[in-house]
PDB file of C-alpha atoms and ligand atoms in Angstrom:
ATOM      1  CA  MET A   1     -52.574 -14.826  81.108  1.00 89.00           C
ATOM      2  CA  SER A   2     -51.427 -15.581  77.540  1.00 93.00           C
ATOM      3  CA  PRO A   3     -53.380 -14.042  74.627  1.00 94.00           C
ATOM      4  CA  LYS A   4     -54.549 -17.563  73.745  1.00 95.00           C
ATOM      5  CA  ASP A   5     -55.955 -18.191  77.236  1.00 96.00           C
ATOM      6  CA  ALA A   6     -57.549 -14.734  77.273  1.00 96.00           C
ATOM      7  CA  ARG A   7     -59.295 -15.556  73.981  1.00 97.00           C
ATOM      8  CA  LYS A   8     -60.520 -18.897  75.329  1.00 96.00           C
ATOM      9  CA  LEU A   9     -62.017 -17.143  78.347  1.00 97.00           C
ATOM     10  CA  MET A  10     -63.601 -14.467  76.130  1.00 97.00           C
ATOM     11  CA  VAL A  11     -65.192 -17.170  73.949  1.00 97.00           C
ATOM     12  CA  ARG A  12     -66.415 -19.140  76.972  1.00 97.00           C
ATOM     13  CA  ARG A  13     -68.188 -16.023  78.278  1.00 97.00           C
ATOM     14  CA  LEU A  14     -69.771 -15.345  74.877  1.00 98.00           C
ATOM     15  CA  ILE A  15     -71.058 -18.949  74.783  1.00 98.00           C
ATOM     16  CA  GLU A  16     -72.416 -18.692  78.347  1.00 98.00           C
ATOM     17  CA  SER A  17     -74.226 -15.449  77.553  1.00 97.00           C
ATOM     18  CA  GLY A  18     -75.875 -17.094  74.508  1.00 97.00           C
ATOM     19  CA  ILE A  19     -74.236 -14.818  71.920  1.00 97.00           C
ATOM     20  CA  ILE A  20     -72.081 -17.555  70.395  1.00 98.00           C
ATOM     21  CA  LYS A  21     -74.439 -20.370  69.373  1.00 98.00           C
ATOM     22  CA  SER A  22     -72.430 -22.461  66.925  1.00 98.00           C
ATOM     23  CA  ALA A  23     -69.136 -24.357  66.992  1.00 98.00           C
ATOM     24  CA  PRO A  24     -67.709 -22.686  63.839  1.00 98.00           C
ATOM     25  CA  VAL A  25     -68.216 -19.166  65.270  1.00 98.00           C
ATOM     26  CA  ALA A  26     -66.659 -20.250  68.601  1.00 98.00           C
ATOM     27  CA  LYS A  27     -63.655 -21.659  66.742  1.00 98.00           C
ATOM     28  CA  ALA A  28     -63.235 -18.557  64.555  1.00 98.00           C
ATOM     29  CA  MET A  29     -63.392 -16.211  67.572  1.00 98.00           C
ATOM     30  CA  GLU A  30     -60.847 -18.375  69.363  1.00 97.00           C
ATOM     31  CA  LEU A  31     -58.454 -18.444  66.400  1.00 98.00           C
ATOM     32  CA  VAL A  32     -58.410 -14.772  65.339  1.00 98.00           C
ATOM     33  CA  GLU A  33     -55.782 -12.872  67.344  1.00 98.00           C
ATOM     34  CA  ARG A  34     -57.563  -9.585  68.123  1.00 98.00           C
ATOM     35  CA  HIS A  35     -54.409  -8.069  69.645  1.00 97.00           C
ATOM     36  CA  LEU A  36     -52.796  -8.115  66.174  1.00 98.00           C
ATOM     37  CA  PHE A  37     -55.456  -5.631  64.966  1.00 98.00           C
ATOM     38  CA  LEU A  38     -54.849  -2.992  67.649  1.00 97.00           C
ATOM     39  CA  PRO A  39     -52.409  -0.094  67.998  1.00 95.00           C
ATOM     40  CA  SER A  40     -49.665  -0.890  70.559  1.00 95.00           C
ATOM     41  CA  ASN A  41     -51.232   1.280  73.312  1.00 93.00           C
ATOM     42  CA  MET A  42     -54.485  -0.724  73.081  1.00 94.00           C
ATOM     43  CA  LYS A  43     -53.136  -4.277  72.825  1.00 94.00           C
ATOM     44  CA  GLU A  44     -53.369  -4.958  76.573  1.00 94.00           C
ATOM     45  CA  HIS A  45     -57.162  -4.483  76.332  1.00 95.00           C
ATOM     46  CA  ALA A  46     -57.561  -6.766  73.297  1.00 96.00           C
ATOM     47  CA  TYR A  47     -59.646  -9.416  75.041  1.00 96.00           C
ATOM     48  CA  LEU A  48     -62.039  -7.120  76.860  1.00 94.00           C
ATOM     49  CA  ASP A  49     -65.479  -7.339  75.275  1.00 95.00           C
ATOM     50  CA  THR A  50     -65.605  -3.696  74.256  1.00 95.00           C
ATOM     51  CA  PRO A  51     -64.963  -1.461  71.213  1.00 95.00           C
ATOM     52  CA  LEU A  52     -61.521   0.240  71.328  1.00 96.00           C
ATOM     53  CA  GLN A  53     -60.009   3.270  69.581  1.00 95.00           C
ATOM     54  CA  ILE A  54     -58.038   2.445  66.412  1.00 95.00           C
ATOM     55  CA  GLY A  55     -57.266   6.041  65.302  1.00 94.00           C
ATOM     56  CA  GLU A  56     -59.027   8.541  62.981  1.00 94.00           C
ATOM     57  CA  GLY A  57     -61.905   8.647  65.518  1.00 92.00           C
ATOM     58  CA  GLN A  58     -62.908   5.059  64.608  1.00 94.00           C
ATOM     59  CA  THR A  59     -63.231   1.893  66.709  1.00 95.00           C
ATOM     60  CA  ILE A  60     -62.658  -1.844  66.388  1.00 96.00           C
ATOM     61  CA  SER A  61     -65.989  -3.622  66.933  1.00 95.00           C
ATOM     62  CA  ALA A  62     -66.591  -5.357  70.275  1.00 96.00           C
ATOM     63  CA  PRO A  63     -66.121  -9.155  70.186  1.00 98.00           C
ATOM     64  CA  HIS A  64     -69.787  -9.774  71.139  1.00 97.00           C
ATOM     65  CA  MET A  65     -70.958  -7.677  68.157  1.00 96.00           C
ATOM     66  CA  VAL A  66     -68.599  -9.487  65.744  1.00 98.00           C
ATOM     67  CA  ALA A  67     -69.824 -12.859  67.098  1.00 98.00           C
ATOM     68  CA  MET A  68     -73.488 -11.813  66.950  1.00 96.00           C
ATOM     69  CA  MET A  69     -73.117 -10.623  63.345  1.00 97.00           C
ATOM     70  CA  ALA A  70     -71.224 -13.786  62.354  1.00 97.00           C
ATOM     71  CA  GLU A  71     -74.055 -15.915  63.800  1.00 97.00           C
ATOM     72  CA  GLY A  72     -76.757 -13.761  62.181  1.00 96.00           C
ATOM     73  CA  LEU A  73     -75.141 -13.928  58.741  1.00 97.00           C
ATOM     74  CA  ASP A  74     -74.868 -17.724  58.792  1.00 96.00           C
ATOM     75  CA  LEU A  75     -71.387 -17.696  57.233  1.00 98.00           C
ATOM     76  CA  LYS A  76     -70.211 -20.907  55.579  1.00 96.00           C
ATOM     77  CA  THR A  77     -67.172 -22.020  53.645  1.00 98.00           C
ATOM     78  CA  GLY A  78     -67.154 -20.824  50.024  1.00 98.00           C
ATOM     79  CA  LEU A  79     -69.345 -17.715  50.451  1.00 98.00           C
ATOM     80  CA  ARG A  80     -68.473 -14.335  48.932  1.00 98.00           C
ATOM     81  CA  VAL A  81     -68.817 -11.563  51.492  1.00 98.00           C
ATOM     82  CA  LEU A  82     -68.805  -7.773  51.132  1.00 98.00           C
ATOM     83  CA  GLU A  83     -67.879  -5.877  54.296  1.00 98.00           C
ATOM     84  CA  VAL A  84     -68.489  -2.129  54.553  1.00 98.00           C
ATOM     85  CA  GLY A  85     -66.391  -0.440  57.256  1.00 98.00           C
ATOM     86  CA  GLY A  86     -63.193  -2.492  57.392  1.00 98.00           C
ATOM     87  CA  GLY A  87     -61.638  -0.466  60.236  1.00 97.00           C
ATOM     88  CA  SER A  88     -58.832  -2.546  61.772  1.00 98.00           C
ATOM     89  CA  GLY A  89     -59.598  -5.649  59.688  1.00 98.00           C
ATOM     90  CA  TYR A  90     -60.538  -7.728  62.771  1.00 98.00           C
ATOM     91  CA  HIS A  91     -64.172  -8.361  61.845  1.00 98.00           C
ATOM     92  CA  ALA A  92     -63.106  -9.251  58.281  1.00 98.00           C
ATOM     93  CA  ALA A  93     -60.627 -11.799  59.685  1.00 98.00           C
ATOM     94  CA  VAL A  94     -63.346 -13.524  61.740  1.00 98.00           C
ATOM     95  CA  MET A  95     -65.547 -13.740  58.631  1.00 98.00           C
ATOM     96  CA  ALA A  96     -62.562 -15.000  56.586  1.00 98.00           C
ATOM     97  CA  GLU A  97     -62.066 -17.830  59.122  1.00 98.00           C
ATOM     98  CA  LEU A  98     -65.692 -18.884  58.473  1.00 98.00           C
ATOM     99  CA  VAL A  99     -65.668 -18.736  54.647  1.00 98.00           C
ATOM    100  CA  LYS A 100     -62.128 -20.026  53.943  1.00 98.00           C
ATOM    101  CA  PRO A 101     -60.549 -21.675  52.010  1.00 96.00           C
ATOM    102  CA  ASP A 102     -62.713 -20.994  48.922  1.00 97.00           C
ATOM    103  CA  GLY A 103     -64.744 -17.989  50.081  1.00 98.00           C
ATOM    104  CA  ARG A 104     -63.596 -14.374  49.881  1.00 98.00           C
ATOM    105  CA  VAL A 105     -64.151 -11.220  51.949  1.00 98.00           C
ATOM    106  CA  TYR A 106     -64.061  -7.851  50.132  1.00 98.00           C
ATOM    107  CA  SER A 107     -63.659  -5.229  52.824  1.00 98.00           C
ATOM    108  CA  MET A 108     -64.327  -1.579  51.970  1.00 98.00           C
ATOM    109  CA  GLU A 109     -62.928   1.267  54.079  1.00 98.00           C
ATOM    110  CA  ARG A 110     -63.272   4.994  53.308  1.00 98.00           C
ATOM    111  CA  ILE A 111     -60.226   6.181  55.313  1.00 98.00           C
ATOM    112  CA  PRO A 112     -57.036   5.252  53.381  1.00 98.00           C
ATOM    113  CA  SER A 113     -54.712   5.107  56.445  1.00 98.00           C
ATOM    114  CA  LEU A 114     -57.062   2.650  58.205  1.00 97.00           C
ATOM    115  CA  ALA A 115     -57.313   0.539  55.037  1.00 98.00           C
ATOM    116  CA  GLU A 116     -53.515   0.386  54.871  1.00 98.00           C
ATOM    117  CA  SER A 117     -53.142  -0.718  58.486  1.00 97.00           C
ATOM    118  CA  ALA A 118     -55.992  -3.238  58.032  1.00 98.00           C
ATOM    119  CA  ARG A 119     -54.036  -4.749  55.106  1.00 98.00           C
ATOM    120  CA  GLN A 120     -50.921  -5.022  57.281  1.00 98.00           C
ATOM    121  CA  ASN A 121     -52.883  -6.479  60.219  1.00 98.00           C
ATOM    122  CA  LEU A 122     -54.593  -9.045  57.985  1.00 98.00           C
ATOM    123  CA  LYS A 123     -51.236 -10.058  56.515  1.00 98.00           C
ATOM    124  CA  THR A 124     -49.668 -10.501  59.963  1.00 98.00           C
ATOM    125  CA  ALA A 125     -52.681 -12.519  61.111  1.00 98.00           C
ATOM    126  CA  GLY A 126     -52.535 -14.792  58.029  1.00 97.00           C
ATOM    127  CA  TYR A 127     -55.616 -13.677  56.052  1.00 98.00           C
ATOM    128  CA  GLU A 128     -53.910 -11.884  53.157  1.00 94.00           C
ATOM    129  CA  GLY A 129     -55.148 -14.302  50.478  1.00 94.00           C
ATOM    130  CA  ILE A 130     -58.751 -14.420  51.693  1.00 98.00           C
ATOM    131  CA  VAL A 131     -59.517 -10.767  52.483  1.00 98.00           C
ATOM    132  CA  GLU A 132     -59.085  -7.948  49.973  1.00 98.00           C
ATOM    133  CA  VAL A 133     -59.214  -4.420  51.433  1.00 98.00           C
ATOM    134  CA  ILE A 134     -60.559  -1.754  49.057  1.00 98.00           C
ATOM    135  CA  VAL A 135     -60.519   1.998  49.708  1.00 98.00           C
ATOM    136  CA  GLY A 136     -63.818   3.603  48.759  1.00 98.00           C
ATOM    137  CA  ASP A 137     -67.376   4.557  49.636  1.00 98.00           C
ATOM    138  CA  GLY A 138     -68.967   1.267  50.674  1.00 98.00           C
ATOM    139  CA  THR A 139     -72.507   2.701  50.447  1.00 98.00           C
ATOM    140  CA  ARG A 140     -72.086   2.265  46.679  1.00 98.00           C
ATOM    141  CA  GLY A 141     -70.896  -1.309  47.149  1.00 98.00           C
ATOM    142  CA  LEU A 142     -68.515  -2.941  44.720  1.00 98.00           C
ATOM    143  CA  PRO A 143     -70.507  -3.440  41.471  1.00 97.00           C
ATOM    144  CA  ASP A 144     -67.705  -5.175  39.555  1.00 96.00           C
ATOM    145  CA  ARG A 145     -67.452  -7.942  42.187  1.00 97.00           C
ATOM    146  CA  ALA A 146     -71.209  -8.352  42.784  1.00 98.00           C
ATOM    147  CA  PRO A 147     -73.333 -10.332  43.520  1.00 98.00           C
ATOM    148  CA  PHE A 148     -72.444 -11.130  47.132  1.00 98.00           C
ATOM    149  CA  ASP A 149     -73.862 -13.987  49.214  1.00 98.00           C
ATOM    150  CA  ARG A 150     -73.489 -11.921  52.361  1.00 98.00           C
ATOM    151  CA  ILE A 151     -73.056  -8.192  53.122  1.00 98.00           C
ATOM    152  CA  SER A 152     -71.881  -7.058  56.562  1.00 98.00           C
ATOM    153  CA  ILE A 153     -72.055  -3.357  57.413  1.00 98.00           C
ATOM    154  CA  ALA A 154     -70.081  -2.205  60.435  1.00 97.00           C
ATOM    155  CA  ALA A 155     -71.246   1.426  60.542  1.00 97.00           C
ATOM    156  CA  ALA A 156     -74.571   3.106  61.373  1.00 97.00           C
ATOM    157  CA  ALA A 157     -76.782   3.801  58.341  1.00 98.00           C
ATOM    158  CA  PRO A 158     -79.767   6.178  58.123  1.00 97.00           C
ATOM    159  CA  TYR A 159     -81.443   3.637  55.732  1.00 98.00           C
ATOM    160  CA  VAL A 160     -80.440   0.508  53.774  1.00 98.00           C
ATOM    161  CA  PRO A 161     -78.385   1.766  50.767  1.00 98.00           C
ATOM    162  CA  GLU A 162     -80.114   0.783  47.499  1.00 98.00           C
ATOM    163  CA  PRO A 163     -76.846  -0.245  45.705  1.00 98.00           C
ATOM    164  CA  LEU A 164     -76.146  -2.781  48.475  1.00 98.00           C
ATOM    165  CA  LYS A 165     -79.623  -4.318  48.074  1.00 98.00           C
ATOM    166  CA  GLN A 166     -79.052  -4.646  44.325  1.00 98.00           C
ATOM    167  CA  GLN A 167     -75.647  -6.310  44.873  1.00 98.00           C
ATOM    168  CA  LEU A 168     -77.093  -9.001  47.164  1.00 98.00           C
ATOM    169  CA  ALA A 169     -77.425 -12.471  45.569  1.00 98.00           C
ATOM    170  CA  GLU A 170     -80.767 -14.337  45.528  1.00 98.00           C
ATOM    171  CA  ASN A 171     -81.427 -15.637  49.084  1.00 98.00           C
ATOM    172  CA  GLY A 172     -78.438 -13.511  50.142  1.00 98.00           C
ATOM    173  CA  LYS A 173     -78.306 -11.964  53.598  1.00 98.00           C
ATOM    174  CA  MET A 174     -77.204  -8.509  54.729  1.00 98.00           C
ATOM    175  CA  LEU A 175     -76.713  -7.256  58.291  1.00 98.00           C
ATOM    176  CA  ILE A 176     -76.815  -3.496  58.799  1.00 98.00           C
ATOM    177  CA  PRO A 177     -77.274  -1.184  61.792  1.00 98.00           C
ATOM    178  CA  VAL A 178     -80.089   1.202  60.788  1.00 98.00           C
ATOM    179  CA  GLY A 179     -81.188   4.235  62.786  1.00 97.00           C
ATOM    180  CA  GLY A 180     -79.925   7.534  64.175  1.00 94.00           C
ATOM    181  CA  ARG A 181     -76.319   8.542  64.672  1.00 90.00           C
ATOM    182  CA  TYR A 182     -76.218   7.449  68.302  1.00 91.00           C
ATOM    183  CA  TYR A 183     -78.454   4.361  68.414  1.00 95.00           C
ATOM    184  CA  GLN A 184     -79.465   1.826  65.790  1.00 97.00           C
ATOM    185  CA  GLU A 185     -81.327  -1.445  65.292  1.00 97.00           C
ATOM    186  CA  LEU A 186     -79.257  -4.288  63.864  1.00 97.00           C
ATOM    187  CA  THR A 187     -81.323  -5.246  60.805  1.00 98.00           C
ATOM    188  CA  LEU A 188     -81.197  -8.505  58.836  1.00 98.00           C
ATOM    189  CA  VAL A 189     -82.191  -8.095  55.173  1.00 98.00           C
ATOM    190  CA  VAL A 190     -82.872 -11.258  53.116  1.00 98.00           C
ATOM    191  CA  ARG A 191     -83.318 -11.056  49.333  1.00 98.00           C
ATOM    192  CA  LYS A 192     -86.132 -13.045  47.713  1.00 98.00           C
ATOM    193  CA  GLY A 193     -86.262 -11.977  44.069  1.00 96.00           C
ATOM    194  CA  GLU A 194     -87.095  -8.267  44.080  1.00 95.00           C
ATOM    195  CA  LYS A 195     -88.416  -8.505  47.669  1.00 98.00           C
ATOM    196  CA  PHE A 196     -86.223  -7.618  50.642  1.00 98.00           C
ATOM    197  CA  ILE A 197     -87.449  -9.086  53.922  1.00 98.00           C
ATOM    198  CA  GLU A 198     -86.271  -7.224  57.019  1.00 98.00           C
ATOM    199  CA  LYS A 199     -85.967  -8.503  60.582  1.00 97.00           C
ATOM    200  CA  ASN A 200     -84.890  -6.481  63.611  1.00 96.00           C
ATOM    201  CA  LEU A 201     -82.241  -8.261  65.717  1.00 94.00           C
ATOM    202  CA  GLY A 202     -81.983  -5.677  68.518  1.00 93.00           C
ATOM    203  CA  GLY A 203     -80.285  -2.442  69.519  1.00 94.00           C
ATOM    204  CA  CYS A 204     -76.655  -1.539  68.808  1.00 94.00           C
ATOM    205  CA  VAL A 205     -74.270   1.424  68.583  1.00 93.00           C
ATOM    206  CA  PHE A 206     -71.878   1.950  65.653  1.00 94.00           C
ATOM    207  CA  VAL A 207     -69.895   4.909  64.269  1.00 94.00           C
ATOM    208  CA  PRO A 208     -71.702   6.591  61.325  1.00 96.00           C
ATOM    209  CA  LEU A 209     -71.697   5.242  57.772  1.00 97.00           C
ATOM    210  CA  ILE A 210     -70.549   8.244  55.750  1.00 98.00           C
ATOM    211  CA  GLY A 211     -71.116   8.295  51.999  1.00 98.00           C
ATOM    212  CA  GLU A 212     -73.397   8.922  49.051  1.00 98.00           C
ATOM    213  CA  PHE A 213     -76.108   6.559  50.401  1.00 98.00           C
ATOM    214  CA  GLY A 214     -75.363   7.199  54.083  1.00 98.00           C
ATOM    215  CA  TYR A 215     -74.737  10.184  56.321  1.00 97.00           C
ATOM    216  CA  LYS A 216     -73.202  13.140  54.532  1.00 94.00           C
ATOM    217  CA  ASP A 217     -70.379  13.807  57.059  1.00 83.00           C
TER     218      ASP A 217
HETATM  219  N1  LIG B 301     -65.314  -3.814  61.540  1.00 89.77           N
HETATM  220  C1  LIG B 301     -64.269  -2.936  62.030  1.00 89.77           C
HETATM  221  C2  LIG B 301     -64.849  -1.761  62.773  1.00 89.77           C
HETATM  222  C3  LIG B 301     -65.195  -0.693  61.887  1.00 89.77           C
HETATM  223  S1  LIG B 301     -65.679   0.855  62.564  1.00 89.77           S
HETATM  224  C4  LIG B 301     -63.291  -3.635  62.904  1.00 89.77           C
HETATM  225  O1  LIG B 301     -63.524  -4.801  63.274  1.00 89.77           O
HETATM  226  O2  LIG B 301     -62.259  -3.044  63.213  1.00 89.77           O
HETATM  227  C5  LIG B 301     -66.505   1.450  61.122  1.00 89.77           C
HETATM  228  C6  LIG B 301     -65.603   1.797  59.950  1.00 89.77           C
HETATM  229  O3  LIG B 301     -66.460   2.169  58.891  1.00 89.77           O
HETATM  230  C7  LIG B 301     -64.685   2.989  60.199  1.00 89.77           C
HETATM  231  O4  LIG B 301     -63.362   2.586  59.991  1.00 89.77           O
HETATM  232  C8  LIG B 301     -65.133   4.016  59.141  1.00 89.77           C
HETATM  233  O5  LIG B 301     -64.067   4.756  58.586  1.00 89.77           O
HETATM  234  C9  LIG B 301     -65.775   3.122  58.102  1.00 89.77           C
HETATM  235  N2  LIG B 301     -66.754   3.743  57.205  1.00 89.77           N
HETATM  236  C10 LIG B 301     -67.700   4.664  57.492  1.00 89.77           C
HETATM  237  N3  LIG B 301     -68.418   4.960  56.385  1.00 89.77           N
HETATM  238  C11 LIG B 301     -67.914   4.193  55.364  1.00 89.77           C
HETATM  239  C12 LIG B 301     -68.217   4.033  53.974  1.00 89.77           C
HETATM  240  N4  LIG B 301     -69.193   4.715  53.376  1.00 89.77           N
HETATM  241  N5  LIG B 301     -67.484   3.147  53.258  1.00 89.77           N
HETATM  242  C13 LIG B 301     -66.478   2.441  53.814  1.00 89.77           C
HETATM  243  N6  LIG B 301     -66.136   2.548  55.122  1.00 89.77           N
HETATM  244  C14 LIG B 301     -66.853   3.406  55.899  1.00 89.77           C
END
């Protein structure tokens, strides 16, 4: 099966299982070539709905989690998005598909070698102008680019980092896995003035968010 057909099948399954609910998310998941974001020994598994090793003990998110987060964040053209935990760059590319041409994705990654390969992957996949990869501690956010309409956190946090709340725009939405190191609840945070309304979207498992406002190591 060609990568394109494999992606179509993957998207059809995600629609049938109710995870993909909207046409724009279906289209984005069908367009982004996940195999371009994987090391060569992992490419053959690109269209399995599972996380995969990308080096440095980190993983690319599973397609169903990327789709679920894209639906939950209600991404639209023109929005400015902060991603924490860029990893391979795959999740950032899916978000870029949804906010392009005028929107931007700022993707923070703490491990420099992963950030460098994410930049290369995003270039190969055609998202160079829409996604900017920044090396740094994403628990502090990116104050000089704030506020953000959406914040997507792809690593497990012990609590919602205060700097990220403060960098969320009015009516902005953040999705963050909050909980212990081995199991978390995917939490939607919506900003209304100085109030932050939280909603639990269900269980999930991410690698730890390590930083000043996260786990310490
Ligand atoms: N969304 C990615 C998957 C990321 S896995 C993808 O689609 O490939 C989580 C990533 O978060 C790891 O690469 C890890 O290094 C990174 N990370 C953990 N803590 C971080 C922090 N404080 N700031 C930035 N990145 C962090």
